[in-house]
mmCIF file of C-alpha atoms and ligand atoms in Angstrom:
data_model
loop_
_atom_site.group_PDB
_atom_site.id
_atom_site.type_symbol
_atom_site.label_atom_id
_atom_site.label_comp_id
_atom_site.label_asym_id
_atom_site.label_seq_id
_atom_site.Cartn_x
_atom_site.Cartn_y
_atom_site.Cartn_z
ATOM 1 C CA UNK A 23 0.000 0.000 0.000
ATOM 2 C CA UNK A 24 1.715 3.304 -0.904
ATOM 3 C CA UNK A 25 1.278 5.773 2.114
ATOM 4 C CA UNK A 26 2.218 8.743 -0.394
ATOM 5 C CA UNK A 27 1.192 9.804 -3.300
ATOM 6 C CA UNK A 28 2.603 12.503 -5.328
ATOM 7 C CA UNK A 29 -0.459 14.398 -6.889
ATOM 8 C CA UNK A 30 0.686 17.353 -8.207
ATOM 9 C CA UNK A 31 3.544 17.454 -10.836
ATOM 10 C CA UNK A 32 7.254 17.748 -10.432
ATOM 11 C CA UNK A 33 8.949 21.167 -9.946
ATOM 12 C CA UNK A 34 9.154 22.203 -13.460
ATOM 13 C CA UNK A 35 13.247 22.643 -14.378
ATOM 14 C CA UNK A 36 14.901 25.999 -14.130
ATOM 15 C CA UNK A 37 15.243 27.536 -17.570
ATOM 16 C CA UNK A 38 18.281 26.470 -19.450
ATOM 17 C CA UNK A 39 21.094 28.830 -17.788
ATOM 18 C CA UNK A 40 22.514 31.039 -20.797
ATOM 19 C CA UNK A 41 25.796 30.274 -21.124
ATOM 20 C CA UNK A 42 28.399 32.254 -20.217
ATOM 21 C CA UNK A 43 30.121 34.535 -22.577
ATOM 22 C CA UNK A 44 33.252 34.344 -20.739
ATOM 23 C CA UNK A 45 35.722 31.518 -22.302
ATOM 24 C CA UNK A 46 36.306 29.089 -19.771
ATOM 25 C CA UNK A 47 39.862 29.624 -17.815
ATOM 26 C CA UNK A 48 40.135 33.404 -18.532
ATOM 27 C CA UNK A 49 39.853 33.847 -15.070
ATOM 28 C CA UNK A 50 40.732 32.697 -11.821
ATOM 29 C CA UNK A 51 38.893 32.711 -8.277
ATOM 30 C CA UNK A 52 41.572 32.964 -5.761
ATOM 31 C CA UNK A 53 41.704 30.454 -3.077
ATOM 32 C CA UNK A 54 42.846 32.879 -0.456
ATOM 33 C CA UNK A 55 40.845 36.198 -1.221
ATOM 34 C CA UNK A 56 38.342 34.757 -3.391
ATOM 35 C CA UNK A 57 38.956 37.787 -6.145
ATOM 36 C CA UNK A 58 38.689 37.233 -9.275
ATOM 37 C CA UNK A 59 42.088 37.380 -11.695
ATOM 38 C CA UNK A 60 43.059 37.914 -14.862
ATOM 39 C CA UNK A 61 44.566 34.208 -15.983
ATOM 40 C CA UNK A 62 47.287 36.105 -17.803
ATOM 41 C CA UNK A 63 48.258 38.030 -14.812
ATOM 42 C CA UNK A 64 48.619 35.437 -12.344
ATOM 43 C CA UNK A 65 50.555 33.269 -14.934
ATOM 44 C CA UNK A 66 53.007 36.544 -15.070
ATOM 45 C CA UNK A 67 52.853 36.478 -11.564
ATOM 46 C CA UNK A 68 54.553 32.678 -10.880
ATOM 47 C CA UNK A 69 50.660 31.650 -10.096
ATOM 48 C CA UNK A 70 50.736 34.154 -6.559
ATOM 49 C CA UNK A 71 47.280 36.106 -5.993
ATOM 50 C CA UNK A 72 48.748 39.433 -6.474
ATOM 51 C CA UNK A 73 46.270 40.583 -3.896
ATOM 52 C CA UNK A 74 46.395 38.451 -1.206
ATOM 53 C CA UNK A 75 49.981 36.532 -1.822
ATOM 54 C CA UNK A 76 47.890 33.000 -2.035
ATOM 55 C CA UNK A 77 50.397 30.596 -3.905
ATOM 56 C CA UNK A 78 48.607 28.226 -6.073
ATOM 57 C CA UNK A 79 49.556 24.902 -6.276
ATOM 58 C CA UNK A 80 51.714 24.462 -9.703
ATOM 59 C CA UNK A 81 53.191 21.813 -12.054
ATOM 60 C CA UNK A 82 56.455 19.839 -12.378
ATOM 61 C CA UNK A 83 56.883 21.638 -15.716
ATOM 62 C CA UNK A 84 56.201 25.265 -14.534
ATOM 63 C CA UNK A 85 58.400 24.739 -11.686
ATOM 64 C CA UNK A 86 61.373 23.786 -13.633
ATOM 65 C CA UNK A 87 60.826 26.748 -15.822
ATOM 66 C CA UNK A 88 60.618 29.303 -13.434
ATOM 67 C CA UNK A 89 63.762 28.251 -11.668
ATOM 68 C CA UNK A 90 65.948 27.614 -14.578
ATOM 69 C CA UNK A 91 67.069 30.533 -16.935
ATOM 70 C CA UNK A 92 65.703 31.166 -19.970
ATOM 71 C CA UNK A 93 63.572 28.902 -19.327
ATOM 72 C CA UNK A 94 65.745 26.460 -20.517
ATOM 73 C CA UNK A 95 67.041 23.061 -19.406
ATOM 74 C CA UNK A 96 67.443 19.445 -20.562
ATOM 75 C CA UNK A 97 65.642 16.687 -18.951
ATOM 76 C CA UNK A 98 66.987 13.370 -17.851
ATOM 77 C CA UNK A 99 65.918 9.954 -16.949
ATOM 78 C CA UNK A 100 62.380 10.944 -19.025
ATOM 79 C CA UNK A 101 61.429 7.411 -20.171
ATOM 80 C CA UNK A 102 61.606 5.610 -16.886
ATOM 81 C CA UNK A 103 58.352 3.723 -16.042
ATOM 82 C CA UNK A 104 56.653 1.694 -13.785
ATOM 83 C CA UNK A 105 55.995 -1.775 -14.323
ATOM 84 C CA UNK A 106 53.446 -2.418 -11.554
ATOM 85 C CA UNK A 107 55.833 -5.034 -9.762
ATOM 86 C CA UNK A 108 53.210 -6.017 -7.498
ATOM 87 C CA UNK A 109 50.026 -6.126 -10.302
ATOM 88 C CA UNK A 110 48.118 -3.927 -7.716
ATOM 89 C CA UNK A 111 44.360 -3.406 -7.288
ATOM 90 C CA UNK A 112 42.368 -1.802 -5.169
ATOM 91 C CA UNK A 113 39.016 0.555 -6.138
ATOM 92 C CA UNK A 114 40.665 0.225 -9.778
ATOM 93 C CA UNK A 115 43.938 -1.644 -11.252
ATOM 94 C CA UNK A 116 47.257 0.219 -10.914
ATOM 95 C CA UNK A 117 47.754 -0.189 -14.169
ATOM 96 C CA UNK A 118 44.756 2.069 -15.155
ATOM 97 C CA UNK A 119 45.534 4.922 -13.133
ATOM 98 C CA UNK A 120 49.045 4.570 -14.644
ATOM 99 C CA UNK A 121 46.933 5.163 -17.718
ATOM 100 C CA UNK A 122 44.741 7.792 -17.161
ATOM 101 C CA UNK A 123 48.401 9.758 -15.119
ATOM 102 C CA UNK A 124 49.930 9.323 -18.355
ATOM 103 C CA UNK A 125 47.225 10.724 -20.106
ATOM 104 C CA UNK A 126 46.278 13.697 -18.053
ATOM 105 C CA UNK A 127 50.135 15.147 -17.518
ATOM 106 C CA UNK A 128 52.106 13.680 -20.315
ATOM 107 C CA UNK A 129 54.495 12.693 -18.127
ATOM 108 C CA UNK A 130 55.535 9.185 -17.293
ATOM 109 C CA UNK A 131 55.632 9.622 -13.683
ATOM 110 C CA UNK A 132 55.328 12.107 -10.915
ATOM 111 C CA UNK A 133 58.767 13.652 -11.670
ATOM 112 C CA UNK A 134 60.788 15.604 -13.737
ATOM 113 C CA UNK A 135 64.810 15.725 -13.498
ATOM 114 C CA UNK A 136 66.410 18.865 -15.396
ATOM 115 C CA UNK A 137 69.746 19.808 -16.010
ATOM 116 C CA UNK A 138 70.460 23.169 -16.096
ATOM 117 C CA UNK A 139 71.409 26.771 -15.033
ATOM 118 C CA UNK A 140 69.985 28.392 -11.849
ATOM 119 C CA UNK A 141 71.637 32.602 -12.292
ATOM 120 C CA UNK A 142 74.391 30.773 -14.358
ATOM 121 C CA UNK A 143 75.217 28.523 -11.698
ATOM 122 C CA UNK A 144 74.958 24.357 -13.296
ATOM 123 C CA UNK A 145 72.451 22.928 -10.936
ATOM 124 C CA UNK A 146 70.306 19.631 -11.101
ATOM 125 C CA UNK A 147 66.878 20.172 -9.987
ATOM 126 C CA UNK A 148 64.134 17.004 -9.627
ATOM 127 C CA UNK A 149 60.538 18.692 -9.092
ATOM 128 C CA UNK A 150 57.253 16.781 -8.330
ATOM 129 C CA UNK A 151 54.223 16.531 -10.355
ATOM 130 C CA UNK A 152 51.160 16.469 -7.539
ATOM 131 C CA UNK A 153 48.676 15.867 -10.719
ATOM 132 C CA UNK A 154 50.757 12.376 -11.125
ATOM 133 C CA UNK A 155 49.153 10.098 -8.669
ATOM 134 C CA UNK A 156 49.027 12.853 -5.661
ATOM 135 C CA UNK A 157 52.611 13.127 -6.486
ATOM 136 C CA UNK A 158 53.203 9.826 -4.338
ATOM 137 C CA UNK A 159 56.530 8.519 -4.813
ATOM 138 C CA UNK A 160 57.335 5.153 -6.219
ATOM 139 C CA UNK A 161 60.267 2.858 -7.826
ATOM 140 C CA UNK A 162 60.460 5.492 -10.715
ATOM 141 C CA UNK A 163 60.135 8.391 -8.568
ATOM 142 C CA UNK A 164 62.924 7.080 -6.066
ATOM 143 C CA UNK A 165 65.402 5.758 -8.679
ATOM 144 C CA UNK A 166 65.118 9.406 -10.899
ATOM 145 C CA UNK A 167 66.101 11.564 -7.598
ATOM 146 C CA UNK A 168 68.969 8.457 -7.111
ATOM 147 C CA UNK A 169 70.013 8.949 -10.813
ATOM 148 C CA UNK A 170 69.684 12.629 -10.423
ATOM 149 C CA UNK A 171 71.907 12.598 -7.468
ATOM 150 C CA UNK A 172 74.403 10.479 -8.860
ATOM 151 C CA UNK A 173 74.299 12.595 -12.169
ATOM 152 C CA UNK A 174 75.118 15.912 -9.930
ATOM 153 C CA UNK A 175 78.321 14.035 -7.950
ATOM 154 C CA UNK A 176 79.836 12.905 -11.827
ATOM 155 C CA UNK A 177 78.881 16.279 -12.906
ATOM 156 C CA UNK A 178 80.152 18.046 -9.358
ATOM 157 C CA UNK A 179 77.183 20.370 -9.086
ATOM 158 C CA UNK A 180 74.284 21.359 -6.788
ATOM 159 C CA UNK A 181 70.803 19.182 -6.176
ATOM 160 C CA UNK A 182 68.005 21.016 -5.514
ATOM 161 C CA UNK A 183 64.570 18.847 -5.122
ATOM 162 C CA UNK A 184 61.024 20.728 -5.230
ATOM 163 C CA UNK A 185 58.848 18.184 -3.240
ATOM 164 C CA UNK A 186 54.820 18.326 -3.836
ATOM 165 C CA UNK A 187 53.715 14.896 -2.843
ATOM 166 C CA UNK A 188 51.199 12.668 -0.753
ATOM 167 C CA UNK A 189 54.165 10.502 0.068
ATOM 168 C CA UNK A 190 54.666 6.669 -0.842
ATOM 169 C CA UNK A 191 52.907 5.063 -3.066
ATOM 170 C CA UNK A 192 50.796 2.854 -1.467
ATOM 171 C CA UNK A 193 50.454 0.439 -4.678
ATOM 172 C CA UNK A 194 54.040 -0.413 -4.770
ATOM 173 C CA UNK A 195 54.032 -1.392 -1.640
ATOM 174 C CA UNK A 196 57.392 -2.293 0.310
ATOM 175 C CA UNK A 197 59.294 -1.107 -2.858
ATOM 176 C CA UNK A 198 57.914 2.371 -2.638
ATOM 177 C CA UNK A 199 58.990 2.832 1.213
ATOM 178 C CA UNK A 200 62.755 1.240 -0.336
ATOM 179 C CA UNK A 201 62.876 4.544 -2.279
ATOM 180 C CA UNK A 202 63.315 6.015 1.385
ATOM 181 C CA UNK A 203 66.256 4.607 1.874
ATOM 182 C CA UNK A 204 67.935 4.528 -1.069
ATOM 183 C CA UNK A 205 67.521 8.402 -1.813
ATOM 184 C CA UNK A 206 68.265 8.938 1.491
ATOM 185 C CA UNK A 207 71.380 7.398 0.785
ATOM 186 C CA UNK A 208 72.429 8.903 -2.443
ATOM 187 C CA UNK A 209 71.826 11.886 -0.377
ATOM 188 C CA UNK A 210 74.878 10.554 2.247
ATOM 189 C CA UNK A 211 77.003 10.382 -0.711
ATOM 190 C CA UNK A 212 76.574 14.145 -2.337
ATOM 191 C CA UNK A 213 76.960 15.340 1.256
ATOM 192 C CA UNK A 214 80.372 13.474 1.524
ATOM 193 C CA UNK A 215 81.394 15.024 -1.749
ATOM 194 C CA UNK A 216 80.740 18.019 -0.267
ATOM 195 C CA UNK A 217 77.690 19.096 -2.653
ATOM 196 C CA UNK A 218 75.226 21.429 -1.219
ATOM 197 C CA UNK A 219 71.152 19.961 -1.215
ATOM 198 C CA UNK A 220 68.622 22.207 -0.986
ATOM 199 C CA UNK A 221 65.052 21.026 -0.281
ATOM 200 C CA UNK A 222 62.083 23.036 -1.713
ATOM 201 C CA UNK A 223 58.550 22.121 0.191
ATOM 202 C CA UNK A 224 55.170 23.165 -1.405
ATOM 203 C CA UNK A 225 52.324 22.621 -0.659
ATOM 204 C CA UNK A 226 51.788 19.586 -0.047
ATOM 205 C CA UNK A 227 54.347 18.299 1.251
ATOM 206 C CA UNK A 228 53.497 14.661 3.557
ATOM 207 C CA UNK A 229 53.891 11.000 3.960
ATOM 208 C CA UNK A 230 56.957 9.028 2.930
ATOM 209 C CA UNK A 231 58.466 12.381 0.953
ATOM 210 C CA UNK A 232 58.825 14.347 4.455
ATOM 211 C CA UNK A 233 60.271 11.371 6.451
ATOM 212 C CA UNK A 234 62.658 11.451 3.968
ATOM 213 C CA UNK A 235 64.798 13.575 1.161
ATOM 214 C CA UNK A 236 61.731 16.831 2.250
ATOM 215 C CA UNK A 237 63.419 17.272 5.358
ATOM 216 C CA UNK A 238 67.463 17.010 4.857
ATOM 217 C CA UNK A 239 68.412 19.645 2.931
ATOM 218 C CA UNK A 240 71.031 21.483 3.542
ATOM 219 C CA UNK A 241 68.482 24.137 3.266
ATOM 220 C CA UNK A 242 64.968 23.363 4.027
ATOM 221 C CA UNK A 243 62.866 25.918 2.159
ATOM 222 C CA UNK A 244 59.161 26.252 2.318
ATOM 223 C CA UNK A 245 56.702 28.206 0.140
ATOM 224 C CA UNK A 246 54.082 29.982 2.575
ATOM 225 C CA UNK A 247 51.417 28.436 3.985
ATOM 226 C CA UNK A 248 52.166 25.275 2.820
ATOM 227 C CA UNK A 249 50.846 22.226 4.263
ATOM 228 C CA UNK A 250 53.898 19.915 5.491
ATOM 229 C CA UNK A 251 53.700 16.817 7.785
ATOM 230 C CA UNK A 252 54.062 13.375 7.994
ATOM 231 C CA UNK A 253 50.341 11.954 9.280
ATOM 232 C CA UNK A 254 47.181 14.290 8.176
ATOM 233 C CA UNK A 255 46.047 16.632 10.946
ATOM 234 C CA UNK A 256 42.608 14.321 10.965
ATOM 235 C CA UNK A 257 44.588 11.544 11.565
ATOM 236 C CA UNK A 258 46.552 12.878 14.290
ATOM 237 C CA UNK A 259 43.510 14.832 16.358
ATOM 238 C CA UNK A 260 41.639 11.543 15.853
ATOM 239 C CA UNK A 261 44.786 9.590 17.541
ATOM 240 C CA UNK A 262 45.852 11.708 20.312
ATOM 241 C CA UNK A 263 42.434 13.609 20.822
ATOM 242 C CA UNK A 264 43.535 16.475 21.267
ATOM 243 C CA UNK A 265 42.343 19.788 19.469
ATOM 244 C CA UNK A 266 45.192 21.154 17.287
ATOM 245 C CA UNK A 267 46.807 24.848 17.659
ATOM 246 C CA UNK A 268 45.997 27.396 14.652
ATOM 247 C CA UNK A 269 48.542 26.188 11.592
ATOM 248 C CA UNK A 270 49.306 23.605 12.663
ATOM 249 C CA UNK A 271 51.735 21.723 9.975
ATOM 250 C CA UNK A 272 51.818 24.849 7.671
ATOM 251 C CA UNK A 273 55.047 26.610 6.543
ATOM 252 C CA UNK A 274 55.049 29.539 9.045
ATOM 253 C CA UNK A 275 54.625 26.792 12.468
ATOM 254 C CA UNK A 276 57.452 24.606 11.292
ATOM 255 C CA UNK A 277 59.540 28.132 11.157
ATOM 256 C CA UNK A 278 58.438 29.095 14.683
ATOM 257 C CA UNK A 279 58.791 24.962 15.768
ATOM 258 C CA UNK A 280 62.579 25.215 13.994
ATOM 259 C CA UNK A 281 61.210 22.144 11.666
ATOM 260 C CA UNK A 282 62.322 24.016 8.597
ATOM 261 C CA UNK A 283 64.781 26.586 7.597
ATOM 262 C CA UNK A 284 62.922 29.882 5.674
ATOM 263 C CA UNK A 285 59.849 30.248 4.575
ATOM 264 C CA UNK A 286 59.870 32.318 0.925
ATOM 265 C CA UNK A 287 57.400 33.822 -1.325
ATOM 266 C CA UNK A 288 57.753 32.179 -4.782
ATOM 267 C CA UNK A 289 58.566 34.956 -6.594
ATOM 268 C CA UNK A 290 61.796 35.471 -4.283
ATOM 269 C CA UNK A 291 62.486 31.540 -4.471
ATOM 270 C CA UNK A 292 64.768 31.430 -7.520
ATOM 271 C CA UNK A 293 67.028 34.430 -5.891
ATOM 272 C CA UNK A 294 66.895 32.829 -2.239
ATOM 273 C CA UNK A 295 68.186 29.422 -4.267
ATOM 274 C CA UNK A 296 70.928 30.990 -6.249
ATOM 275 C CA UNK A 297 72.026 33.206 -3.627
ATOM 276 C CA UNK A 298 72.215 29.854 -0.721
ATOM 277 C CA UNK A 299 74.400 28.089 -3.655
ATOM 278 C CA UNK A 300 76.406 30.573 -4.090
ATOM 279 C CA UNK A 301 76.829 31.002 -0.295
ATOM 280 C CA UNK A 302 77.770 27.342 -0.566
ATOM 281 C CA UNK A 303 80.249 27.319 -2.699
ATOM 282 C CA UNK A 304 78.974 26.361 -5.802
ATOM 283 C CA UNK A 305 79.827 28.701 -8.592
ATOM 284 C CA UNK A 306 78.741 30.814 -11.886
ATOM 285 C CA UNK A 307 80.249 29.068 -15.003
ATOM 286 C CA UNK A 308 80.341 31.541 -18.282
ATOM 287 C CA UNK A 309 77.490 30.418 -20.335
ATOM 288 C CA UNK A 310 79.040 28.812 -23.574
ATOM 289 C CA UNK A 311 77.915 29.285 -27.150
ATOM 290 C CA UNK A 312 76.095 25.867 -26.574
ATOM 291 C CA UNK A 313 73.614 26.714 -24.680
ATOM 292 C CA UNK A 314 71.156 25.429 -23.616
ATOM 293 C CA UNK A 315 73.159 23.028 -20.859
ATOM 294 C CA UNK A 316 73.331 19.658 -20.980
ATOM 295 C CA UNK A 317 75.161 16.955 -19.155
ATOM 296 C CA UNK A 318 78.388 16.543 -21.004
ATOM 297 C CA UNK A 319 78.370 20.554 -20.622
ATOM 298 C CA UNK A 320 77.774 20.049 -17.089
ATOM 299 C CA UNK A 321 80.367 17.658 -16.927
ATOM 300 C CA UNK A 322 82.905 20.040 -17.840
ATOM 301 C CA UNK A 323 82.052 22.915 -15.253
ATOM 302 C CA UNK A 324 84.891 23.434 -12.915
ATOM 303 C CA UNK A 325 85.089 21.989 -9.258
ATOM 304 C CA UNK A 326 82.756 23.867 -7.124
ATOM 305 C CA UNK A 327 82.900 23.418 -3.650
ATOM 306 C CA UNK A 328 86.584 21.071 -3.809
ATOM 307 C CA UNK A 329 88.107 24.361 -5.351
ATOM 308 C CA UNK A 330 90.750 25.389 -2.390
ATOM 309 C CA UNK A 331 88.954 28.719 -1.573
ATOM 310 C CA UNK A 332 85.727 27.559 -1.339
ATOM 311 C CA UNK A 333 84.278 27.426 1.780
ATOM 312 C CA UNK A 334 84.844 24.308 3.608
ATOM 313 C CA UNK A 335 82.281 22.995 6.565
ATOM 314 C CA UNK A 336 83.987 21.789 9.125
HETATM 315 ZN ZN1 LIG B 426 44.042 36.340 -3.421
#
């Protein structure tokens, strides 16, 4: 017996909404401030509100090019895939989302290695691709920022890794917690050779990535207001039940809290960078005729920090 009846008709649909005359992606509603902006602008302005300061989250690809000069750089390690060691499923097959990650950033996995010149100084720099999988690191991701390494001590120049990630990647398993290690200690051996690191965090920052190469730079830098920490904040008021103070795990706390080292609006990142390298020993090369650099170039740069006057840490 059916309690209910509907007797009169349903609500009649709202008229079709005219569409909008505005091409889609001209502008941009900004996180922080909510204002609108120009597209154009904000690309001009590294993707910062240039009202509020609100950094939007960026690419592998647009990070590279903002750092290096002209633009310009060679990447390495670029065909490096994963094989899905473990044949992983879980709401869908590895495999697919390897797919579709492919598909959607062109990229091959959730990081790009460049060589090439940061204010004329040779510099490696690895930078995440959050749009890759939440950026999580796996066998490919771990063995590019080994290679990378590795690359910079032949080469005898600076690493500089710009870390965006979710952490490990849960469908590789044990292999993708290895990547830990073995970064961890390529970064041993650069530090032996006396190489100076410097550690980029944006937002976000978590997970396997933090417990690891994130967090031992020589430098630590952090964009602001970026979120960095190992467990969620859910996670953690759920396990210690406890409320958490104001920014808690952003950029400006792990300043006060000594976690990191600076905290640095984008558009003064590339400066802070080649002004810490510098401080570090590592030197301006002439540019050559050839530009732009590449490896065997690299290769041929002069000593940086084993020249005799560089500065030595004791
Ligand atoms: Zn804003």
């Amino acid at each position: 017996m059916v309690w209910f009846k509907k007797t009169s008709k349903p609500i009649a649909a709202a008229a079709k909404i005219k569409a909008s005359r505005v091409p889609e992606g001209l502008w941009a509603k900004c996180l922080g401030c909510s204002q609108l902006i120009y597209h154009k602008d904000l690309a001009a302005n590294l993707n910062v509100c240039p009202k509020c300061a609100y950094h939007f989250r960026i690419g592998a690809a647009d990070r590279l090019r903002m750092l290096f000069d002209d633009e310009a750089w060679v990447e390495r390690d670029k065909d490096l895939a994963s094989t899905d060691p473990l044949r992983f499923t879980d709401t869908k097959p590895y495999k697919d989302r390897l797919i579709a990650s492919k598909a959607a950033t062109g990229l091959k996995d959730a990081l790009i290695v460049g060589a090439g010149r940061v204010d004329g100084i040779p510099t490696i720099i690895a930078a995440m691709e959050y749009a890759f999988i939440g950026g999580s690191m796996g066998v490919v991701v771990g063995e590019k920022i080994a290679r990378a390494i590795e690359r910079a001590i032949d080469v005898r120049c600076p690493v500089v890794i710009v870390c965006c990630s979710g952490g490990a990647r849960m469908m590789e398993g044990a292999l993708s917690l290895m990547q830990m290690a073995k970064v961890c200690g390529a970064l041993a051996r650069l530090d032996r050779e006396r190489l100076p690191y410097i550690a980029v965090l944006t937002d976000p920052t978590t997970g396997g990535v933090t417990a690891s190469f994130a967090m031992l730079g020589d430098l630590n830098i952090a964009e602001p207001k970026a979120l960095i920490g190992f467990a969620g904040p859910r996670v953690i008021e759920q396990t210690i039940r406890q409320k958490l103070p104001d920014g808690f795990q952003r950029s400006e706390f792990l300043l006060e809290k000594g976690m990191i080292d600076m905290v640095i609006d984008r558009r003064e990142l590339k400066a802070t960078i080649a002004g810490a390298l510098r401080f570090m020993g590592a030197r301006h090369k002439p540019q050559s005729p050839s530009a732009p650099t590449d490896g065997a170039e690299l290769g041929t740069a002069p000593a940086t920090l084993r020249d005799q006057d560089a500065p030595r840490v004791p």
